[in-house]
mmCIF file of C-alpha atoms in Angstrom:
data_model
loop_
_atom_site.group_PDB
_atom_site.id
_atom_site.type_symbol
_atom_site.label_atom_id
_atom_site.label_comp_id
_atom_site.label_asym_id
_atom_site.label_seq_id
_atom_site.Cartn_x
_atom_site.Cartn_y
_atom_site.Cartn_z
ATOM 1 C CA MET A 339 97.140 113.593 99.380
ATOM 2 C CA THR A 340 96.286 110.229 100.896
ATOM 3 C CA TRP A 341 99.096 107.790 100.333
ATOM 4 C CA PRO A 342 97.585 104.455 101.542
ATOM 5 C CA ALA A 343 100.540 103.212 103.667
ATOM 6 C CA THR A 344 101.641 106.568 105.093
ATOM 7 C CA ALA A 345 98.109 107.570 105.985
ATOM 8 C CA ARG A 346 98.017 104.728 108.548
ATOM 9 C CA TYR A 347 100.493 106.803 110.652
ATOM 10 C CA ARG A 348 98.648 110.094 110.223
ATOM 11 C CA LEU A 349 101.738 111.645 108.706
ATOM 12 C CA GLU A 350 102.032 114.416 106.250
ATOM 13 C CA PRO A 351 103.501 112.880 103.105
ATOM 14 C CA ALA A 352 106.701 113.828 101.428
ATOM 15 C CA PRO A 353 106.310 116.331 98.523
ATOM 16 C CA GLY A 354 105.678 115.201 94.942
ATOM 17 C CA GLY A 355 106.769 111.782 93.734
ATOM 18 C CA LEU A 356 108.956 111.316 96.810
ATOM 19 C CA GLY A 357 105.695 110.470 98.579
ATOM 20 C CA LEU A 358 105.806 107.092 96.645
ATOM 21 C CA VAL A 359 109.215 106.206 98.152
ATOM 22 C CA GLN A 360 107.919 107.058 101.584
ATOM 23 C CA ASP A 361 104.675 105.062 101.039
ATOM 24 C CA LEU A 362 106.589 102.013 99.764
ATOM 25 C CA LEU A 363 108.741 102.056 102.965
ATOM 26 C CA ASN A 364 105.619 102.399 105.084
ATOM 27 C CA THR A 365 104.043 99.190 103.646
ATOM 28 C CA VAL A 366 106.181 97.301 106.219
ATOM 29 C CA ALA A 367 104.722 96.081 109.435
ATOM 30 C CA ALA A 368 105.786 99.159 111.452
ATOM 31 C CA GLY A 369 104.541 101.366 114.265
ATOM 32 C CA THR A 370 103.672 100.667 117.848
ATOM 33 C CA PRO A 371 101.572 98.574 117.734
ATOM 34 C CA PRO A 372 102.523 97.467 114.254
ATOM 35 C CA HIS A 373 100.236 97.810 111.310
ATOM 36 C CA PRO A 374 100.141 94.839 108.902
ATOM 37 C CA ASP A 375 102.623 94.488 106.009
ATOM 38 C CA LEU A 376 100.851 95.656 102.897
ATOM 39 C CA LEU A 377 103.168 93.475 100.819
ATOM 40 C CA ASP A 378 102.487 90.352 102.788
ATOM 41 C CA GLY A 379 100.230 88.817 100.065
ATOM 42 C CA LEU A 380 99.623 89.266 96.436
ATOM 43 C CA ALA A 381 96.056 90.627 96.851
ATOM 44 C CA GLU A 382 97.182 93.183 99.452
ATOM 45 C CA ALA A 383 100.185 94.235 97.336
ATOM 46 C CA ARG A 384 98.027 94.761 94.231
ATOM 47 C CA ALA A 385 95.580 96.853 96.188
ATOM 48 C CA TRP A 386 98.355 99.003 97.582
ATOM 49 C CA ALA A 387 100.062 99.411 94.141
ATOM 50 C CA HIS A 388 96.762 100.486 92.583
ATOM 51 C CA GLU A 389 96.130 103.169 95.268
ATOM 52 C CA ALA A 390 99.756 104.312 95.255
ATOM 53 C CA ALA A 391 99.614 104.741 91.442
ATOM 54 C CA VAL A 392 96.545 106.930 91.738
ATOM 55 C CA GLU A 393 98.284 109.097 94.449
ATOM 56 C CA TRP A 394 101.501 109.261 92.345
ATOM 57 C CA ALA A 395 99.516 110.636 89.482
ATOM 58 C CA ALA A 396 97.896 113.215 91.718
ATOM 59 C CA ALA A 397 101.266 114.265 93.194
ATOM 60 C CA THR A 398 103.079 114.544 89.843
ATOM 61 C CA GLY A 399 100.299 115.577 87.469
ATOM 62 C CA LEU A 400 101.115 112.708 85.168
ATOM 63 C CA PRO A 401 98.796 109.778 84.058
ATOM 64 C CA ALA A 402 98.365 107.011 86.621
ATOM 65 C CA PRO A 403 100.565 104.015 85.650
ATOM 66 C CA HIS A 404 99.075 100.576 85.570
ATOM 67 C CA LEU A 405 101.158 98.611 88.013
ATOM 68 C CA THR A 406 100.871 94.864 87.671
ATOM 69 C CA LEU A 407 102.285 92.445 90.136
ATOM 70 C CA ASP A 408 102.768 88.675 90.121
ATOM 71 C CA ALA A 409 104.274 86.431 92.792
ATOM 72 C CA GLU A 410 107.829 86.822 91.440
ATOM 73 C CA GLY A 411 107.424 90.576 91.059
ATOM 74 C CA LEU A 412 106.158 90.738 94.707
ATOM 75 C CA ARG A 413 109.339 88.994 95.931
ATOM 76 C CA GLU A 414 111.462 91.418 93.929
ATOM 77 C CA LEU A 415 109.574 94.434 95.238
ATOM 78 C CA ARG A 416 109.976 93.235 98.845
ATOM 79 C CA THR A 417 113.750 92.923 98.293
ATOM 80 C CA PHE A 418 113.899 96.477 96.776
ATOM 81 C CA ARG A 419 111.938 97.829 99.713
ATOM 82 C CA GLU A 420 114.347 96.233 102.130
ATOM 83 C CA THR A 421 117.387 97.690 100.363
ATOM 84 C CA LEU A 422 115.746 101.051 100.081
ATOM 85 C CA GLY A 423 114.787 101.017 103.800
ATOM 86 C CA LYS A 424 118.378 100.243 104.821
ATOM 87 C CA LEU A 425 119.736 103.131 102.805
ATOM 88 C CA VAL A 426 117.146 105.667 104.062
ATOM 89 C CA ALA A 427 117.778 104.543 107.557
ATOM 90 C CA ARG A 428 121.526 105.025 107.059
ATOM 91 C CA GLN A 429 121.166 108.454 105.645
ATOM 92 C CA GLY A 430 118.960 109.455 108.639
ATOM 93 C CA GLU A 431 121.670 108.359 111.015
ATOM 94 C CA GLY A 432 123.996 111.209 110.264
ATOM 95 C CA ARG A 433 125.228 110.746 106.750
ATOM 96 C CA SER A 434 123.018 113.419 105.179
ATOM 97 C CA GLN A 435 124.309 116.640 106.565
ATOM 98 C CA GLU A 436 123.821 120.171 105.162
ATOM 99 C CA SER A 437 126.959 119.606 102.977
ATOM 100 C CA GLY A 438 124.796 117.385 100.816
ATOM 101 C CA GLU A 439 126.762 114.168 101.355
ATOM 102 C CA GLY A 440 124.494 111.185 100.935
ATOM 103 C CA ALA A 441 121.602 113.490 100.095
ATOM 104 C CA GLY A 442 119.857 111.036 97.794
ATOM 105 C CA ALA A 443 117.727 108.087 98.934
ATOM 106 C CA LEU A 444 119.990 105.840 96.828
ATOM 107 C CA GLY A 445 123.724 105.995 96.312
ATOM 108 C CA PRO A 446 126.469 104.503 94.108
ATOM 109 C CA GLY A 447 126.737 100.785 93.930
ATOM 110 C CA VAL A 448 123.040 99.911 94.481
ATOM 111 C CA ALA A 449 122.075 96.999 92.267
ATOM 112 C CA TYR A 450 118.838 98.384 90.942
ATOM 113 C CA SER A 451 117.935 100.177 87.866
ATOM 114 C CA GLY A 452 114.874 101.347 86.213
ATOM 115 C CA GLU A 453 113.816 102.339 82.683
ATOM 116 C CA ALA A 454 112.967 105.979 81.953
ATOM 117 C CA ALA A 455 112.509 108.289 79.049
ATOM 118 C CA LEU A 456 113.292 112.015 78.734
ATOM 119 C CA ARG A 457 110.145 113.916 77.533
ATOM 120 C CA LEU A 458 110.038 117.483 76.350
ATOM 121 C CA GLY A 459 106.773 118.985 77.459
ATOM 122 C CA GLU A 460 104.789 121.782 75.825
ATOM 123 C CA ASP A 461 105.973 124.063 78.565
ATOM 124 C CA GLY A 462 109.590 123.554 77.381
ATOM 125 C CA VAL A 463 110.557 121.517 80.448
ATOM 126 C CA VAL A 464 112.434 118.178 80.020
ATOM 127 C CA ARG A 465 111.130 115.644 82.455
ATOM 128 C CA LEU A 466 112.211 112.124 83.436
ATOM 129 C CA GLU A 467 109.309 109.743 82.614
ATOM 130 C CA PRO A 468 109.622 106.268 84.306
ATOM 131 C CA CYS A 469 108.545 103.264 82.224
ATOM 132 C CA GLY A 470 108.736 99.518 82.229
ATOM 133 C CA THR A 471 106.328 96.793 83.245
ATOM 134 C CA GLY A 472 105.315 95.085 86.411
ATOM 135 C CA TRP A 473 107.442 95.572 89.484
ATOM 136 C CA ARG A 474 110.174 97.125 87.441
ATOM 137 C CA HIS A 475 107.909 100.028 86.558
ATOM 138 C CA LEU A 476 107.273 100.604 90.205
ATOM 139 C CA VAL A 477 110.942 100.572 90.996
ATOM 140 C CA ALA A 478 111.532 102.995 88.103
ATOM 141 C CA LEU A 479 108.931 105.355 89.638
ATOM 142 C CA ALA A 480 110.610 105.181 93.027
ATOM 143 C CA LEU A 481 114.145 105.699 91.553
ATOM 144 C CA ALA A 482 113.024 108.645 89.533
ATOM 145 C CA ALA A 483 111.414 110.186 92.570
ATOM 146 C CA ALA A 484 114.664 109.646 94.576
ATOM 147 C CA TYR A 485 116.560 111.268 91.741
ATOM 148 C CA ASP A 486 114.193 114.292 91.512
ATOM 149 C CA GLY A 487 114.392 114.547 95.308
ATOM 150 C CA ARG A 488 118.133 114.705 95.284
ATOM 151 C CA ARG A 489 118.091 117.423 92.645
ATOM 152 C CA ALA A 490 115.485 119.400 94.664
ATOM 153 C CA ASP A 491 117.444 118.664 97.922
ATOM 154 C CA THR A 492 114.391 117.024 99.522
ATOM 155 C CA ALA A 493 115.462 113.403 99.508
ATOM 156 C CA ARG A 494 117.780 113.880 102.621
ATOM 157 C CA ARG A 495 114.690 114.818 104.586
ATOM 158 C CA LEU A 496 113.109 111.364 104.110
ATOM 159 C CA LYS A 497 114.016 109.255 107.145
ATOM 160 C CA THR A 498 112.822 106.296 109.110
ATOM 161 C CA CYS A 499 112.022 106.591 112.791
ATOM 162 C CA ARG A 500 115.009 105.899 114.996
ATOM 163 C CA ASN A 501 112.899 103.800 117.363
ATOM 164 C CA PRO A 502 113.954 100.236 116.429
ATOM 165 C CA LEU A 503 110.487 98.990 117.330
ATOM 166 C CA CYS A 504 108.861 101.441 114.879
ATOM 167 C CA ARG A 505 110.832 102.399 111.771
ATOM 168 C CA VAL A 506 108.053 104.383 110.247
ATOM 169 C CA ALA A 507 109.186 106.482 107.242
ATOM 170 C CA PHE A 508 108.582 110.227 107.715
ATOM 171 C CA TYR A 509 109.528 113.477 106.018
ATOM 172 C CA ASP A 510 111.469 115.779 108.267
ATOM 173 C CA ARG A 511 110.148 119.331 108.022
ATOM 174 C CA SER A 512 112.264 120.713 110.837
ATOM 175 C CA ARG A 513 114.304 123.762 109.848
ATOM 176 C CA ASN A 514 117.675 122.101 110.416
ATOM 177 C CA ASN A 515 116.608 118.602 109.354
ATOM 178 C CA SER A 516 117.300 117.285 112.889
ATOM 179 C CA GLY A 517 114.221 115.104 113.334
ATOM 180 C CA VAL A 518 114.766 111.468 114.305
ATOM 181 C CA TRP A 519 111.292 110.366 115.478
ATOM 182 C CA HIS A 520 108.229 109.941 113.299
ATOM 183 C CA ASP A 521 106.203 111.075 116.360
ATOM 184 C CA VAL A 522 107.990 112.676 119.305
ATOM 185 C CA LYS A 523 105.081 112.038 121.676
ATOM 186 C CA THR A 524 105.124 108.315 121.213
ATOM 187 C CA CYS A 525 108.556 107.166 119.958
ATOM 188 C CA GLY A 526 110.619 110.164 121.211
ATOM 189 C CA ASN A 527 109.259 110.192 124.728
ATOM 190 C CA ALA A 528 109.462 106.439 125.008
ATOM 191 C CA ALA A 529 113.088 106.496 123.955
ATOM 192 C CA ASN A 530 113.963 109.332 126.358
ATOM 193 C CA LEU A 531 112.302 107.394 129.180
ATOM 194 C CA ARG A 532 114.333 104.284 128.372
ATOM 195 C CA ALA A 533 117.567 106.360 128.329
ATOM 196 C CA TYR A 534 116.653 107.951 131.651
ATOM 197 C CA ARG A 535 116.025 104.543 133.251
ATOM 198 C CA ALA A 536 119.274 103.234 131.870
ATOM 199 C CA ARG A 537 121.170 106.154 133.361
ATOM 200 C CA ARG A 538 119.524 105.613 136.762
ATOM 201 C CA ARG A 539 120.539 101.869 136.717
ATOM 202 C CA GLU A 540 124.152 102.904 135.973
ATOM 203 C CA GLN A 541 124.139 105.323 138.835
ATOM 204 C CA GLU A 542 122.800 102.764 141.232
ATOM 205 C CA THR A 543 125.394 100.158 140.399
#
C-alpha cells in the first residue's frame, strides 16, 4: 500500500480503510522539516484525492470512488481535516485506554455526517458502503473507516505525533498501544533532549 500523504513519512499505513483517515490527516504541512500541505490548492487536493481513492479501493477491495472537489468542497474538507486531527490528537493523549473509552476516531457531538448504504454481499456479509458526491463522499469514506476501526478496535491506535512541531499521523503497533512519536529517533530523541536540558536549567537555578 502506498498512501500518497503517509508515504512521505515512510510510515506503514493503518490497516484497511483506516489508512484513508491517516492519509487525510497527513496531508497537512507536517514533519521536521515540514512537507507541503497537499490540500493547499485545488490542483494538489484533486491529485491527492484521486490517489487516495485508488489506495482506498486496494485496501478495501471495493471499486475506487470518483472523488470530485471544487473550491467550496476543498474548504469544507480542510475544516473536516482540522476537526478530525484534533480528535485523533486528543485520543492519543490518554483518552483511549484499554477499557475502550474514546476508542473511535470520532465521538458523540461531532457535527459531521456522511451518507452510506448497507449492502449484503454474495458472501452473506453486510457491509457499510459510503456514498454521496464531492467532498461529502470523501467524508463518508473517512467516517465509515473510523466506524469500522472502532468495531475492530483499531481506531484507538491511530494517533498524531506528540511533537508539537511534527504532528504526523501514525498507526501505533506497539503491544500496549503506548507509542507517542511517529519516529522515536527523530521526534522522540529530540523531545527527550529538550526535557533533559530543561531539567538541567532548573537544577542550575
